[in-house]
PDB file of C-alpha atoms in Angstrom:
ATOM      1  CA  UNK G   1       7.594  -0.207  -2.724  1.00  0.00           C
ATOM      2  CA  UNK G   2       7.090  -3.946  -2.378  1.00  0.00           C
ATOM      3  CA  UNK G   3       9.327  -6.868  -3.271  1.00  0.00           C
ATOM      4  CA  UNK G   4      12.620  -7.269  -1.422  1.00  0.00           C
ATOM      5  CA  UNK G   5      12.559  -3.568  -0.598  1.00  0.00           C
ATOM      6  CA  UNK G   6       9.355  -4.009   1.385  1.00  0.00           C
ATOM      7  CA  UNK G   7      11.116  -6.250   3.906  1.00  0.00           C
ATOM      8  CA  UNK G   8      13.273  -3.315   5.029  1.00  0.00           C
ATOM      9  CA  UNK G   9      10.407  -0.865   5.352  1.00  0.00           C
ATOM     10  CA  UNK G  10       9.466  -1.854   8.905  1.00  0.00           C
ATOM     11  CA  UNK G  11      12.931  -1.101  10.289  1.00  0.00           C
ATOM     12  CA  UNK G  12      12.937   2.325   8.625  1.00  0.00           C
ATOM     13  CA  UNK G  13       9.561   3.097  10.172  1.00  0.00           C
ATOM     14  CA  UNK G  14      10.953   2.121  13.553  1.00  0.00           C
ATOM     15  CA  UNK G  15      14.012   4.344  13.072  1.00  0.00           C
ATOM     16  CA  UNK G  16      11.781   7.393  12.780  1.00  0.00           C
ATOM     17  CA  UNK G  17      10.631   6.888  16.365  1.00  0.00           C
ATOM     18  CA  UNK G  18      14.133   7.435  17.698  1.00  0.00           C
ATOM     19  CA  UNK G  19      15.603  10.806  18.661  1.00  0.00           C
ATOM     20  CA  UNK G  20      17.393  12.594  15.770  1.00  0.00           C
ATOM     21  CA  UNK G  21      20.986  11.637  16.726  1.00  0.00           C
ATOM     22  CA  UNK G  22      19.988   7.997  17.087  1.00  0.00           C
ATOM     23  CA  UNK G  23      18.062   8.194  13.823  1.00  0.00           C
ATOM     24  CA  UNK G  24      21.244   9.212  12.024  1.00  0.00           C
ATOM     25  CA  UNK G  25      23.168   6.318  13.544  1.00  0.00           C
ATOM     26  CA  UNK G  26      20.429   3.837  12.672  1.00  0.00           C
ATOM     27  CA  UNK G  27      20.337   5.085   9.078  1.00  0.00           C
ATOM     28  CA  UNK G  28      24.072   4.549   8.750  1.00  0.00           C
ATOM     29  CA  UNK G  29      23.676   1.012  10.081  1.00  0.00           C
ATOM     30  CA  UNK G  30      20.873   0.364   7.595  1.00  0.00           C
ATOM     31  CA  UNK G  31      23.065   1.511   4.728  1.00  0.00           C
ATOM     32  CA  UNK G  32      26.103  -0.565   5.707  1.00  0.00           C
ATOM     33  CA  UNK G  33      24.469  -3.615   7.262  1.00  0.00           C
ATOM     34  CA  UNK G  34      22.567  -6.655   5.791  1.00  0.00           C
ATOM     35  CA  UNK G  35      20.802  -6.718   2.496  1.00  0.00           C
ATOM     36  CA  UNK G  36      24.143  -7.110   0.746  1.00  0.00           C
ATOM     37  CA  UNK G  37      25.426  -5.885  -2.560  1.00  0.00           C
ATOM     38  CA  UNK G  38      24.012  -3.159  -4.729  1.00  0.00           C
ATOM     39  CA  UNK G  39      20.460  -3.938  -3.645  1.00  0.00           C
ATOM     40  CA  UNK G  40      21.204  -3.067  -0.014  1.00  0.00           C
ATOM     41  CA  UNK G  41      23.008   0.146  -0.976  1.00  0.00           C
ATOM     42  CA  UNK G  42      20.184   1.211  -3.276  1.00  0.00           C
ATOM     43  CA  UNK G  43      17.655   0.925  -0.461  1.00  0.00           C
ATOM     44  CA  UNK G  44      19.695   2.756   2.184  1.00  0.00           C
ATOM     45  CA  UNK G  45      18.400   6.174   3.241  1.00  0.00           C
ATOM     46  CA  UNK G  46      20.746   9.080   3.825  1.00  0.00           C
ATOM     47  CA  UNK G  47      20.969   9.933   7.531  1.00  0.00           C
ATOM     48  CA  UNK G  48      20.096  13.593   6.985  1.00  0.00           C
ATOM     49  CA  UNK G  49      16.933  12.710   5.063  1.00  0.00           C
ATOM     50  CA  UNK G  50      15.853  10.203   7.677  1.00  0.00           C
ATOM     51  CA  UNK G  51      16.490  12.738  10.426  1.00  0.00           C
ATOM     52  CA  UNK G  52      14.467  15.376   8.546  1.00  0.00           C
ATOM     53  CA  UNK G  53      11.583  12.910   8.165  1.00  0.00           C
ATOM     54  CA  UNK G  54      11.683  12.119  11.884  1.00  0.00           C
ATOM     55  CA  UNK G  55      11.546  15.834  12.672  1.00  0.00           C
ATOM     56  CA  UNK G  56       8.468  16.308  10.446  1.00  0.00           C
ATOM     57  CA  UNK G  57       6.662  13.425  12.151  1.00  0.00           C
ATOM     58  CA  UNK G  58       7.596  14.730  15.586  1.00  0.00           C
ATOM     59  CA  UNK G  59       6.690  18.397  15.012  1.00  0.00           C
ATOM     60  CA  UNK G  60       3.537  18.241  12.870  1.00  0.00           C
ATOM     61  CA  UNK G  61       0.117  19.038  14.362  1.00  0.00           C
ATOM     62  CA  UNK G  62      -1.776  16.535  12.211  1.00  0.00           C
ATOM     63  CA  UNK G  63      -0.556  13.445  10.383  1.00  0.00           C
ATOM     64  CA  UNK G  64      -1.772  11.985   7.092  1.00  0.00           C
ATOM     65  CA  UNK G  65      -0.685   8.397   6.427  1.00  0.00           C
ATOM     66  CA  UNK G  66      -0.598   7.316   2.771  1.00  0.00           C
ATOM     67  CA  UNK G  67      -0.195   3.540   2.492  1.00  0.00           C
ATOM     68  CA  UNK G  68       0.182   1.199  -0.468  1.00  0.00           C
ATOM     69  CA  UNK G  69       0.791  -2.496  -1.068  1.00  0.00           C
ATOM     70  CA  UNK G  70       4.382  -2.454   0.176  1.00  0.00           C
ATOM     71  CA  UNK G  71       3.195  -1.901   3.748  1.00  0.00           C
ATOM     72  CA  UNK G  72       1.692  -5.403   3.825  1.00  0.00           C
ATOM     73  CA  UNK G  73       4.829  -7.251   2.689  1.00  0.00           C
ATOM     74  CA  UNK G  74       6.182  -7.585   6.233  1.00  0.00           C
ATOM     75  CA  UNK G  75       2.888  -9.233   7.194  1.00  0.00           C
ATOM     76  CA  UNK G  76       3.600 -11.891   4.574  1.00  0.00           C
ATOM     77  CA  UNK G  77       1.292 -10.539   1.878  1.00  0.00           C
ATOM     78  CA  UNK G  78       2.216 -10.503  -1.838  1.00  0.00           C
ATOM     79  CA  UNK G  79       2.091  -7.121  -3.563  1.00  0.00           C
ATOM     80  CA  UNK G  80       1.478  -8.152  -7.214  1.00  0.00           C
ATOM     81  CA  UNK G  81       3.647  -5.287  -8.509  1.00  0.00           C
ATOM     82  CA  UNK G  82       5.038  -7.407 -11.358  1.00  0.00           C
ATOM     83  CA  UNK G  83       3.822 -10.298 -13.488  1.00  0.00           C
ATOM     84  CA  UNK G  84       6.487 -12.555 -12.031  1.00  0.00           C
ATOM     85  CA  UNK G  85       5.506 -11.641  -8.480  1.00  0.00           C
ATOM     86  CA  UNK G  86       1.863 -12.376  -9.260  1.00  0.00           C
ATOM     87  CA  UNK G  87       2.672 -15.652 -10.975  1.00  0.00           C
ATOM     88  CA  UNK G  88       4.862 -16.817  -8.072  1.00  0.00           C
ATOM     89  CA  UNK G  89       1.831 -16.448  -5.822  1.00  0.00           C
ATOM     90  CA  UNK G  90      -0.602 -17.947  -8.364  1.00  0.00           C
ATOM     91  CA  UNK G  91       1.209 -20.436 -10.673  1.00  0.00           C
ATOM     92  CA  UNK G  92      -1.943 -21.632 -12.529  1.00  0.00           C
ATOM     93  CA  UNK G  93      -2.444 -18.145 -13.943  1.00  0.00           C
ATOM     94  CA  UNK G  94       1.079 -18.190 -15.394  1.00  0.00           C
ATOM     95  CA  UNK G  95       0.207 -21.345 -17.313  1.00  0.00           C
ATOM     96  CA  UNK G  96      -2.931 -19.632 -18.578  1.00  0.00           C
ATOM     97  CA  UNK G  97      -0.972 -16.489 -19.477  1.00  0.00           C
ATOM     98  CA  UNK G  98      -3.196 -14.268 -17.325  1.00  0.00           C
ATOM     99  CA  UNK G  99      -1.777 -11.403 -15.297  1.00  0.00           C
ATOM    100  CA  UNK G 100      -3.165  -9.555 -12.260  1.00  0.00           C
ATOM    101  CA  UNK G 101      -5.174  -7.052 -14.300  1.00  0.00           C
ATOM    102  CA  UNK G 102      -6.892  -9.858 -16.202  1.00  0.00           C
ATOM    103  CA  UNK G 103      -7.850 -11.785 -13.068  1.00  0.00           C
ATOM    104  CA  UNK G 104      -8.711  -8.855 -10.785  1.00  0.00           C
ATOM    105  CA  UNK G 105     -11.463  -7.880 -13.179  1.00  0.00           C
ATOM    106  CA  UNK G 106     -15.278  -8.029 -13.106  1.00  0.00           C
ATOM    107  CA  UNK G 107     -15.158 -10.160 -16.253  1.00  0.00           C
ATOM    108  CA  UNK G 108     -13.581 -12.961 -14.223  1.00  0.00           C
ATOM    109  CA  UNK G 109     -16.862 -13.280 -12.328  1.00  0.00           C
ATOM    110  CA  UNK G 110     -18.941 -13.059 -15.496  1.00  0.00           C
ATOM    111  CA  UNK G 111     -16.967 -15.535 -17.615  1.00  0.00           C
ATOM    112  CA  UNK G 112     -15.938 -17.988 -14.879  1.00  0.00           C
ATOM    113  CA  UNK G 113     -17.321 -17.230 -11.398  1.00  0.00           C
ATOM    114  CA  UNK G 114     -15.345 -20.098  -9.890  1.00  0.00           C
ATOM    115  CA  UNK G 115     -12.105 -18.516 -11.110  1.00  0.00           C
ATOM    116  CA  UNK G 116     -13.091 -15.025  -9.944  1.00  0.00           C
ATOM    117  CA  UNK G 117     -14.005 -16.263  -6.492  1.00  0.00           C
ATOM    118  CA  UNK G 118     -11.060 -18.672  -6.460  1.00  0.00           C
ATOM    119  CA  UNK G 119      -8.654 -15.759  -6.740  1.00  0.00           C
ATOM    120  CA  UNK G 120     -10.472 -13.418  -4.366  1.00  0.00           C
ATOM    121  CA  UNK G 121     -11.438 -16.204  -1.980  1.00  0.00           C
ATOM    122  CA  UNK G 122      -7.791 -17.156  -1.623  1.00  0.00           C
ATOM    123  CA  UNK G 123      -6.817 -13.500  -1.116  1.00  0.00           C
ATOM    124  CA  UNK G 124      -9.509 -13.127   1.548  1.00  0.00           C
ATOM    125  CA  UNK G 125      -8.191 -16.157   3.439  1.00  0.00           C
ATOM    126  CA  UNK G 126      -4.626 -14.861   3.130  1.00  0.00           C
ATOM    127  CA  UNK G 127      -5.496 -11.342   4.303  1.00  0.00           C
ATOM    128  CA  UNK G 128      -7.687 -12.362   7.214  1.00  0.00           C
ATOM    129  CA  UNK G 129      -5.060 -14.838   8.458  1.00  0.00           C
ATOM    130  CA  UNK G 130      -2.288 -12.224   8.353  1.00  0.00           C
ATOM    131  CA  UNK G 131      -1.638 -10.036  11.369  1.00  0.00           C
ATOM    132  CA  UNK G 132      -0.502  -6.403  11.164  1.00  0.00           C
ATOM    133  CA  UNK G 133       3.248  -6.171  11.703  1.00  0.00           C
ATOM    134  CA  UNK G 134       4.938  -3.901  14.245  1.00  0.00           C
ATOM    135  CA  UNK G 135       5.020  -0.967  11.850  1.00  0.00           C
ATOM    136  CA  UNK G 136       1.276  -0.476  12.298  1.00  0.00           C
ATOM    137  CA  UNK G 137       1.732  -0.073  16.042  1.00  0.00           C
ATOM    138  CA  UNK G 138       4.439   2.510  15.372  1.00  0.00           C
ATOM    139  CA  UNK G 139       2.047   4.431  13.121  1.00  0.00           C
ATOM    140  CA  UNK G 140      -0.646   4.336  15.804  1.00  0.00           C
ATOM    141  CA  UNK G 141       1.748   5.831  18.333  1.00  0.00           C
ATOM    142  CA  UNK G 142       2.675   8.611  15.916  1.00  0.00           C
ATOM    143  CA  UNK G 143      -0.991   9.352  15.240  1.00  0.00           C
ATOM    144  CA  UNK G 144      -1.964   9.301  18.916  1.00  0.00           C
ATOM    145  CA  UNK G 145       0.502  12.094  19.641  1.00  0.00           C
ATOM    146  CA  UNK G 146      -0.987  14.532  17.117  1.00  0.00           C
ATOM    147  CA  UNK G 147      -3.051  17.249  18.800  1.00  0.00           C
ATOM    148  CA  UNK G 148      -5.136  17.855  15.646  1.00  0.00           C
ATOM    149  CA  UNK G 149      -5.593  14.208  14.805  1.00  0.00           C
ATOM    150  CA  UNK G 150      -4.756  11.992  11.860  1.00  0.00           C
ATOM    151  CA  UNK G 151      -6.208  10.269   8.826  1.00  0.00           C
ATOM    152  CA  UNK G 152      -5.149   7.206   6.814  1.00  0.00           C
ATOM    153  CA  UNK G 153      -5.594   7.048   3.040  1.00  0.00           C
ATOM    154  CA  UNK G 154      -4.791   3.604   1.663  1.00  0.00           C
ATOM    155  CA  UNK G 155      -5.092   1.668  -1.577  1.00  0.00           C
ATOM    156  CA  UNK G 156      -4.859  -1.589   0.389  1.00  0.00           C
ATOM    157  CA  UNK G 157      -8.003  -3.723   0.572  1.00  0.00           C
ATOM    158  CA  UNK G 158      -6.885  -6.040   3.388  1.00  0.00           C
ATOM    159  CA  UNK G 159      -8.444  -4.188   6.332  1.00  0.00           C
ATOM    160  CA  UNK G 160      -5.153  -4.312   8.236  1.00  0.00           C
ATOM    161  CA  UNK G 161      -5.501  -0.778   9.622  1.00  0.00           C
ATOM    162  CA  UNK G 162      -8.725  -1.773  11.374  1.00  0.00           C
ATOM    163  CA  UNK G 163      -7.096  -4.961  12.689  1.00  0.00           C
ATOM    164  CA  UNK G 164      -4.304  -2.764  14.043  1.00  0.00           C
ATOM    165  CA  UNK G 165      -6.778  -0.632  15.990  1.00  0.00           C
ATOM    166  CA  UNK G 166      -7.248   2.421  13.773  1.00  0.00           C
ATOM    167  CA  UNK G 167     -10.720   3.938  14.045  1.00  0.00           C
ATOM    168  CA  UNK G 168     -13.210   3.316  11.252  1.00  0.00           C
ATOM    169  CA  UNK G 169     -13.805   7.069  11.040  1.00  0.00           C
ATOM    170  CA  UNK G 170     -10.125   7.747  10.360  1.00  0.00           C
ATOM    171  CA  UNK G 171      -9.416   5.452   7.402  1.00  0.00           C
ATOM    172  CA  UNK G 172     -10.255   5.882   3.708  1.00  0.00           C
ATOM    173  CA  UNK G 173      -9.851   2.777   1.522  1.00  0.00           C
ATOM    174  CA  UNK G 174      -9.783   4.157  -2.011  1.00  0.00           C
ATOM    175  CA  UNK G 175      -9.947   0.699  -3.642  1.00  0.00           C
ATOM    176  CA  UNK G 176     -12.578  -0.738  -1.309  1.00  0.00           C
ATOM    177  CA  UNK G 177     -12.381  -3.747   0.989  1.00  0.00           C
ATOM    178  CA  UNK G 178     -12.072  -7.495   0.517  1.00  0.00           C
ATOM    179  CA  UNK G 179     -14.091  -7.945   3.738  1.00  0.00           C
ATOM    180  CA  UNK G 180     -17.184  -6.387   2.140  1.00  0.00           C
ATOM    181  CA  UNK G 181     -19.450  -7.617  -0.637  1.00  0.00           C
ATOM    182  CA  UNK G 182     -21.746  -6.199  -3.301  1.00  0.00           C
ATOM    183  CA  UNK G 183     -23.940  -7.526  -6.100  1.00  0.00           C
ATOM    184  CA  UNK G 184     -22.165  -8.386  -9.356  1.00  0.00           C
ATOM    185  CA  UNK G 185     -24.850  -6.398 -11.204  1.00  0.00           C
ATOM    186  CA  UNK G 186     -25.686  -3.544  -8.796  1.00  0.00           C
ATOM    187  CA  UNK G 187     -27.551  -1.409 -11.346  1.00  0.00           C
ATOM    188  CA  UNK G 188     -30.069  -4.191 -11.953  1.00  0.00           C
ATOM    189  CA  UNK G 189     -30.266  -5.275  -8.302  1.00  0.00           C
ATOM    190  CA  UNK G 190     -32.900  -3.941  -5.941  1.00  0.00           C
ATOM    191  CA  UNK G 191     -30.052  -3.116  -3.544  1.00  0.00           C
ATOM    192  CA  UNK G 192     -29.011  -0.481  -6.076  1.00  0.00           C
ATOM    193  CA  UNK G 193     -25.620   0.770  -7.186  1.00  0.00           C
ATOM    194  CA  UNK G 194     -25.572   3.677  -4.760  1.00  0.00           C
ATOM    195  CA  UNK G 195     -26.232   4.266  -1.078  1.00  0.00           C
ATOM    196  CA  UNK G 196     -25.565   2.134   1.956  1.00  0.00           C
ATOM    197  CA  UNK G 197     -27.675  -0.756   0.666  1.00  0.00           C
ATOM    198  CA  UNK G 198     -25.307  -1.377  -2.252  1.00  0.00           C
ATOM    199  CA  UNK G 199     -22.625  -2.990  -0.071  1.00  0.00           C
ATOM    200  CA  UNK G 200     -22.472  -5.032   3.120  1.00  0.00           C
ATOM    201  CA  UNK G 201     -19.884  -6.472   5.466  1.00  0.00           C
ATOM    202  CA  UNK G 202     -19.458 -10.201   5.071  1.00  0.00           C
ATOM    203  CA  UNK G 203     -20.894 -11.704   8.247  1.00  0.00           C
ATOM    204  CA  UNK G 204     -21.273  -8.244   9.767  1.00  0.00           C
ATOM    205  CA  UNK G 205     -23.850  -7.265  12.355  1.00  0.00           C
ATOM    206  CA  UNK G 206     -27.309  -8.229  11.105  1.00  0.00           C
ATOM    207  CA  UNK G 207     -25.920  -9.786   7.907  1.00  0.00           C
ATOM    208  CA  UNK G 208     -26.184 -13.454   8.857  1.00  0.00           C
ATOM    209  CA  UNK G 209     -23.473 -16.085   8.560  1.00  0.00           C
ATOM    210  CA  UNK G 210     -20.295 -15.064   6.719  1.00  0.00           C
ATOM    211  CA  UNK G 211     -20.020 -16.440   3.203  1.00  0.00           C
ATOM    212  CA  UNK G 212     -16.306 -15.965   2.622  1.00  0.00           C
ATOM    213  CA  UNK G 213     -15.004 -17.872   5.651  1.00  0.00           C
ATOM    214  CA  UNK G 214     -16.561 -21.097   4.354  1.00  0.00           C
ATOM    215  CA  UNK G 215     -15.548 -20.624   0.718  1.00  0.00           C
ATOM    216  CA  UNK G 216     -13.385 -23.530  -0.456  1.00  0.00           C
ATOM    217  CA  UNK G 217     -10.617 -22.899  -2.999  1.00  0.00           C
ATOM    218  CA  UNK G 218      -8.606 -25.662  -4.681  1.00  0.00           C
ATOM    219  CA  UNK G 219      -4.927 -25.143  -3.853  1.00  0.00           C
ATOM    220  CA  UNK G 220      -3.798 -26.420  -7.254  1.00  0.00           C
ATOM    221  CA  UNK G 221      -6.238 -24.806  -9.669  1.00  0.00           C
ATOM    222  CA  UNK G 222      -7.336 -21.826  -7.544  1.00  0.00           C
ATOM    223  CA  UNK G 223     -10.937 -22.521  -8.531  1.00  0.00           C
ATOM    224  CA  UNK G 224     -13.623 -22.032  -5.889  1.00  0.00           C
ATOM    225  CA  UNK G 225     -16.236 -24.663  -5.116  1.00  0.00           C
ATOM    226  CA  UNK G 226     -19.966 -24.071  -4.979  1.00  0.00           C
ATOM    227  CA  UNK G 227     -21.797 -22.524  -3.255  1.00  0.00           C
ATOM    228  CA  UNK G 228     -20.361 -19.151  -4.223  1.00  0.00           C
ATOM    229  CA  UNK G 229     -21.221 -15.956  -2.308  1.00  0.00           C
ATOM    230  CA  UNK G 230     -24.672 -14.598  -3.125  1.00  0.00           C
ATOM    231  CA  UNK G 231     -26.123 -11.114  -3.134  1.00  0.00           C
ATOM    232  CA  UNK G 232     -28.203 -10.524  -0.016  1.00  0.00           C
ATOM    233  CA  UNK G 233     -30.763  -8.516  -2.024  1.00  0.00           C
ATOM    234  CA  UNK G 234     -31.476 -10.488  -5.204  1.00  0.00           C
ATOM    235  CA  UNK G 235     -29.774 -13.844  -4.632  1.00  0.00           C
ATOM    236  CA  UNK G 236     -27.534 -13.410  -7.671  1.00  0.00           C
ATOM    237  CA  UNK G 237     -23.783 -13.727  -7.621  1.00  0.00           C
ATOM    238  CA  UNK G 238     -21.934 -11.422  -5.223  1.00  0.00           C
ATOM    239  CA  UNK G 239     -18.429 -10.044  -5.688  1.00  0.00           C
ATOM    240  CA  UNK G 240     -15.947  -8.239  -3.436  1.00  0.00           C
ATOM    241  CA  UNK G 241     -16.658  -4.548  -2.886  1.00  0.00           C
ATOM    242  CA  UNK G 242     -13.291  -3.730  -4.502  1.00  0.00           C
ATOM    243  CA  UNK G 243     -12.441  -1.419  -7.381  1.00  0.00           C
ATOM    244  CA  UNK G 244     -10.987  -3.755  -9.989  1.00  0.00           C
ATOM    245  CA  UNK G 245      -9.391  -3.170 -13.383  1.00  0.00           C
ATOM    246  CA  UNK G 246     -11.863  -2.044 -16.056  1.00  0.00           C
ATOM    247  CA  UNK G 247     -14.521  -1.807 -13.379  1.00  0.00           C
ATOM    248  CA  UNK G 248     -17.707   0.115 -14.161  1.00  0.00           C
ATOM    249  CA  UNK G 249     -19.782  -1.885 -11.690  1.00  0.00           C
ATOM    250  CA  UNK G 250     -18.102  -1.022  -8.409  1.00  0.00           C
ATOM    251  CA  UNK G 251     -20.575   0.146  -5.753  1.00  0.00           C
ATOM    252  CA  UNK G 252     -18.434   2.930  -4.298  1.00  0.00           C
ATOM    253  CA  UNK G 253     -20.797   4.274  -1.600  1.00  0.00           C
ATOM    254  CA  UNK G 254     -18.713   2.965   1.308  1.00  0.00           C
ATOM    255  CA  UNK G 255     -15.482   4.470  -0.014  1.00  0.00           C
ATOM    256  CA  UNK G 256     -17.276   7.685  -0.996  1.00  0.00           C
ATOM    257  CA  UNK G 257     -18.370   8.128   2.631  1.00  0.00           C
ATOM    258  CA  UNK G 258     -14.842   7.465   3.888  1.00  0.00           C
ATOM    259  CA  UNK G 259     -13.345  10.008   1.493  1.00  0.00           C
ATOM    260  CA  UNK G 260     -15.989  12.571   2.442  1.00  0.00           C
ATOM    261  CA  UNK G 261     -14.939  12.204   6.100  1.00  0.00           C
ATOM    262  CA  UNK G 262     -11.321  12.699   5.111  1.00  0.00           C
ATOM    263  CA  UNK G 263     -12.172  15.810   3.115  1.00  0.00           C
ATOM    264  CA  UNK G 264     -14.083  17.189   6.095  1.00  0.00           C
ATOM    265  CA  UNK G 265     -11.121  16.465   8.359  1.00  0.00           C
ATOM    266  CA  UNK G 266      -8.726  18.340   6.056  1.00  0.00           C
ATOM    267  CA  UNK G 267     -11.052  21.303   5.521  1.00  0.00           C
ATOM    268  CA  UNK G 268     -11.545  21.723   9.282  1.00  0.00           C
ATOM    269  CA  UNK G 269      -7.848  21.969  10.075  1.00  0.00           C
ATOM    270  CA  UNK G 270      -7.127  25.487  11.333  1.00  0.00           C
ATOM    271  CA  UNK G 271      -5.093  27.959   9.315  1.00  0.00           C
ATOM    272  CA  UNK G 272      -1.406  27.581  10.024  1.00  0.00           C
ATOM    273  CA  UNK G 273      -1.665  23.933  11.086  1.00  0.00           C
ATOM    274  CA  UNK G 274       1.444  21.918  10.336  1.00  0.00           C
ATOM    275  CA  UNK G 275       0.387  18.772   8.474  1.00  0.00           C
ATOM    276  CA  UNK G 276       2.840  15.918   8.110  1.00  0.00           C
ATOM    277  CA  UNK G 277       2.434  13.309   5.375  1.00  0.00           C
ATOM    278  CA  UNK G 278       3.890   9.811   5.842  1.00  0.00           C
ATOM    279  CA  UNK G 279       3.889   8.006   2.476  1.00  0.00           C
ATOM    280  CA  UNK G 280       4.547   4.293   2.976  1.00  0.00           C
TER     281      UNK G 280
END
């Protein structure tokens, strides 16, 4: 998970690369060293469990990586797992009494587009400025050693796995991507709600100048300034190609294609293959 626990995740990932005896020693050090008090003890991992996990990673034929928001904490990204965590990152929304689910919502773009794009514009700047931490490189090394390959399934929208060098054909982003756009009203747009035309990469090949890189967001109010990103098909307001709360307007074609590739990968694994799952 995220929060203070997330800051210890990277070292635990690194421990799994060591040989089993060293893994046990490292786990003991993690349980007795830094972090202090009950919090440190609660996050320690028993040596035998850590050793068993290392053995699974080492001996499996194929590896599935399941990654959530906590993986980004060591890259300096907030995880929004609690109201207080969200409000620490975005104080104006605390004053307004609005939590993450109320801001990360299509209605934010309908009721106040400057607020919707203020929040997501700031997140885009934060995510694109962040660099994948060392744990991503560790995961790549694990995956590279698997004779039957690997696949990543993540709820993160930051695109960090691609920045870390994972192949586009080996990642499924179940909540979409903050680096891609779609029309706010895809069913009424000539780009449509389905198919490849319903989404596009911001500033991608053949898409013209990026719109998000130049988006200005007030640091005090978190309101975006005009011009706001526009749909490349109809000229109306664009939004991130992200599955939000209460979202019936998400153009899911890109994620659907990713998940179809993952399903094909799993179905084509031979009988008897040992599949390891790393949930992070």
